[in-house]
Short mmCIF file of C-alpha atoms in Angstrom, two decimals:
data_model
loop_
_atom_site.label_atom_id
_atom_site.label_comp_id
_atom_site.label_asym_id
_atom_site.label_seq_id
_atom_site.Cartn_x
_atom_site.Cartn_y
_atom_site.Cartn_z
CA UNK A 948 -64.13 4.69 45.56
CA UNK A 949 -63.19 7.17 42.84
CA UNK A 950 -62.83 11.15 42.66
CA UNK A 951 -63.53 12.31 39.43
CA UNK A 952 -63.05 16.40 38.31
CA UNK A 953 -66.52 17.22 35.83
CA UNK A 954 -63.92 19.60 33.59
CA UNK A 955 -67.71 20.75 31.63
CA UNK A 956 -69.30 21.45 34.94
CA UNK A 957 -66.18 22.27 36.50
CA UNK A 958 -67.92 20.25 40.12
CA UNK A 959 -66.54 16.83 41.61
CA UNK A 960 -67.90 13.56 40.36
CA UNK A 961 -67.36 11.43 43.71
CA UNK A 962 -68.97 7.69 42.92
CA UNK A 963 -68.67 4.96 46.20
CA UNK A 964 -69.23 2.13 46.21
CA UNK A 965 -69.73 -1.36 48.18
CA UNK A 966 -69.18 -1.26 51.72
CA UNK A 967 -67.90 1.39 53.40
CA UNK A 968 -66.90 1.17 57.00
CA UNK A 969 -65.76 5.04 59.13
CA UNK A 970 -61.97 3.90 58.54
CA UNK A 971 -62.33 4.00 54.11
CA UNK A 972 -64.77 6.75 54.45
CA UNK A 973 -61.90 9.33 56.65
CA UNK A 974 -58.92 8.78 54.03
CA UNK A 975 -61.60 8.72 50.29
CA UNK A 976 -62.84 12.66 52.33
CA UNK A 977 -58.70 13.49 52.39
CA UNK A 978 -58.60 12.30 49.36
CA UNK A 979 -61.40 15.53 48.03
CA UNK A 980 -60.52 17.98 50.35
CA UNK A 981 -57.21 17.52 48.45
CA UNK A 982 -59.32 17.56 45.41
CA UNK A 983 -60.78 20.92 46.56
CA UNK A 984 -57.48 22.85 47.17
CA UNK A 985 -56.47 22.26 43.75
CA UNK A 986 -59.49 22.26 41.36
CA UNK A 987 -61.55 25.28 43.85
CA UNK A 988 -64.68 23.92 42.83
CA UNK A 989 -67.80 24.43 44.17
CA UNK A 990 -70.46 22.00 43.16
CA UNK A 991 -70.12 17.89 44.21
CA UNK A 992 -71.62 14.88 42.42
CA UNK A 993 -72.09 12.84 45.48
CA UNK A 994 -73.22 8.96 43.73
CA UNK A 995 -73.67 6.48 45.97
CA UNK A 996 -76.07 3.85 43.21
CA UNK A 997 -72.93 2.10 44.13
CA UNK A 998 -72.99 1.30 47.57
CA UNK A 999 -74.05 -1.51 48.99
CA UNK A 1000 -73.14 -1.39 52.24
CA UNK A 1001 -72.32 1.14 55.25
CA UNK A 1002 -71.06 1.47 58.78
CA UNK A 1003 -73.36 3.11 61.07
CA UNK A 1004 -70.69 5.45 63.07
CA UNK A 1005 -69.84 7.04 59.57
CA UNK A 1006 -73.45 8.92 58.82
CA UNK A 1007 -72.34 10.75 62.38
CA UNK A 1008 -68.63 11.00 61.31
CA UNK A 1009 -69.71 13.67 57.54
CA UNK A 1010 -72.33 14.98 60.05
CA UNK A 1011 -70.23 16.32 62.57
CA UNK A 1012 -66.69 16.79 61.01
CA UNK A 1013 -66.56 16.72 57.42
CA UNK A 1014 -69.33 17.86 55.50
CA UNK A 1015 -69.84 20.71 58.14
CA UNK A 1016 -66.78 21.98 56.81
CA UNK A 1017 -67.03 21.94 53.12
CA UNK A 1018 -68.51 25.37 52.71
CA UNK A 1019 -64.93 25.98 54.19
CA UNK A 1020 -62.95 25.19 51.30
CA UNK A 1021 -65.29 26.42 48.54
CA UNK A 1022 -68.70 23.70 48.22
CA UNK A 1023 -72.21 25.69 47.98
CA UNK A 1024 -74.03 22.55 45.72
CA UNK A 1025 -73.88 18.97 46.42
CA UNK A 1026 -76.35 16.37 44.49
CA UNK A 1027 -76.41 13.77 46.89
CA UNK A 1028 -77.84 10.40 44.42
CA UNK A 1029 -79.17 7.77 47.09
CA UNK A 1030 -78.41 3.99 47.76
CA UNK A 1031 -80.99 2.13 47.21
CA UNK A 1032 -79.85 -0.14 50.88
CA UNK A 1033 -81.91 1.98 53.45
CA UNK A 1034 -79.41 1.05 55.99
CA UNK A 1035 -77.50 4.06 53.57
CA UNK A 1036 -80.44 5.78 52.79
CA UNK A 1037 -81.19 6.02 57.00
CA UNK A 1038 -77.16 6.61 57.31
CA UNK A 1039 -77.59 9.80 54.88
CA UNK A 1040 -80.68 11.10 56.64
CA UNK A 1041 -78.23 11.55 60.45
CA UNK A 1042 -75.33 13.32 57.91
CA UNK A 1043 -77.53 15.47 56.30
CA UNK A 1044 -79.68 16.49 59.17
CA UNK A 1045 -78.81 19.26 61.18
CA UNK A 1046 -77.18 20.64 57.64
CA UNK A 1047 -77.43 24.29 57.58
CA UNK A 1048 -74.28 24.88 53.89
CA UNK A 1049 -74.13 23.89 52.02
CA UNK A 1050 -77.61 22.86 49.89
CA UNK A 1051 -77.21 19.52 49.35
CA UNK A 1052 -80.36 17.80 47.34
CA UNK A 1053 -80.84 14.25 48.21
CA UNK A 1054 -81.95 11.88 44.34
CA UNK A 1055 -82.87 8.46 43.32
CA UNK A 1056 -80.69 8.67 39.80
CA UNK A 1057 -77.72 10.68 38.31
CA UNK A 1058 -79.34 11.60 35.39
CA UNK A 1059 -81.80 14.56 38.10
CA UNK A 1060 -79.04 15.13 39.74
CA UNK A 1061 -76.80 16.09 37.33
CA UNK A 1062 -79.98 17.90 36.10
CA UNK A 1063 -79.68 19.80 38.59
CA UNK A 1064 -76.74 20.67 39.90
CA UNK A 1065 -76.04 22.55 36.41
CA UNK A 1066 -79.43 24.33 36.65
CA UNK A 1067 -79.48 25.53 40.90
CA UNK A 1068 -78.43 29.21 41.15
CA UNK A 1069 -79.95 30.04 44.57
CA UNK A 1070 -77.85 30.35 47.55
CA UNK A 1071 -77.84 29.17 51.35
CA UNK A 1072 -78.60 31.54 53.91
CA UNK A 1073 -75.39 33.58 55.21
CA UNK A 1074 -73.87 32.12 58.37
CA UNK A 1075 -70.33 33.11 60.89
CA UNK A 1076 -68.07 30.08 58.73
CA UNK A 1077 -65.00 31.33 60.11
CA UNK A 1078 -64.90 28.52 62.61
CA UNK A 1079 -65.19 26.07 60.74
CA UNK A 1080 -62.99 27.22 57.97
CA UNK A 1081 -60.18 27.97 60.76
CA UNK A 1082 -60.91 23.62 61.52
CA UNK A 1083 -60.67 22.95 57.99
CA UNK A 1084 -57.37 24.59 57.10
CA UNK A 1085 -56.14 22.90 61.08
CA UNK A 1086 -57.34 19.37 59.74
CA UNK A 1087 -55.98 19.09 55.98
CA UNK A 1088 -52.48 20.65 56.99
CA UNK A 1089 -52.22 18.71 60.36
CA UNK A 1090 -52.19 15.71 57.16
CA UNK A 1091 -49.38 16.92 55.64
CA UNK A 1092 -51.86 16.78 52.24
CA UNK A 1093 -49.79 17.36 49.51
CA UNK A 1094 -52.15 18.45 46.15
CA UNK A 1095 -51.44 15.32 43.11
CA UNK A 1096 -53.05 15.18 39.80
CA UNK A 1097 -54.41 11.91 40.40
CA UNK A 1098 -58.12 11.49 41.73
CA UNK A 1099 -58.84 7.71 41.46
CA UNK A 1100 -58.03 5.68 43.95
#
């Protein structure tokens, strides 16, 4: 997995590759959270094009632990590019099923995702997120994360 910051568009580009396990995704999400605090970006281009498989527990963890809290870090929009793997697509469906914020749009190719993310302007409905913000910050600081200028792993 690699994380890069697109300076011209001011968003994070996440390029997931290979076989994803819960442990690998959790470690990667800690790095992603670290990037939120250093770059203050509101948009993510989440590319799953190169994902070959994913364990079934990843979707549930993303749905209950990570995705509901990224709004607290300032993320408003996410363009999510599907993997061609049906199992990975099913995991994505689980992860996004009840998500209310941020706004997430699904795509089959990076070009369409890129175009949408550059032009999107509407906002998600406003919900009470104070509890989610508190949980995210507590989780991040409990890991004693130190921001790093290097985002590629």
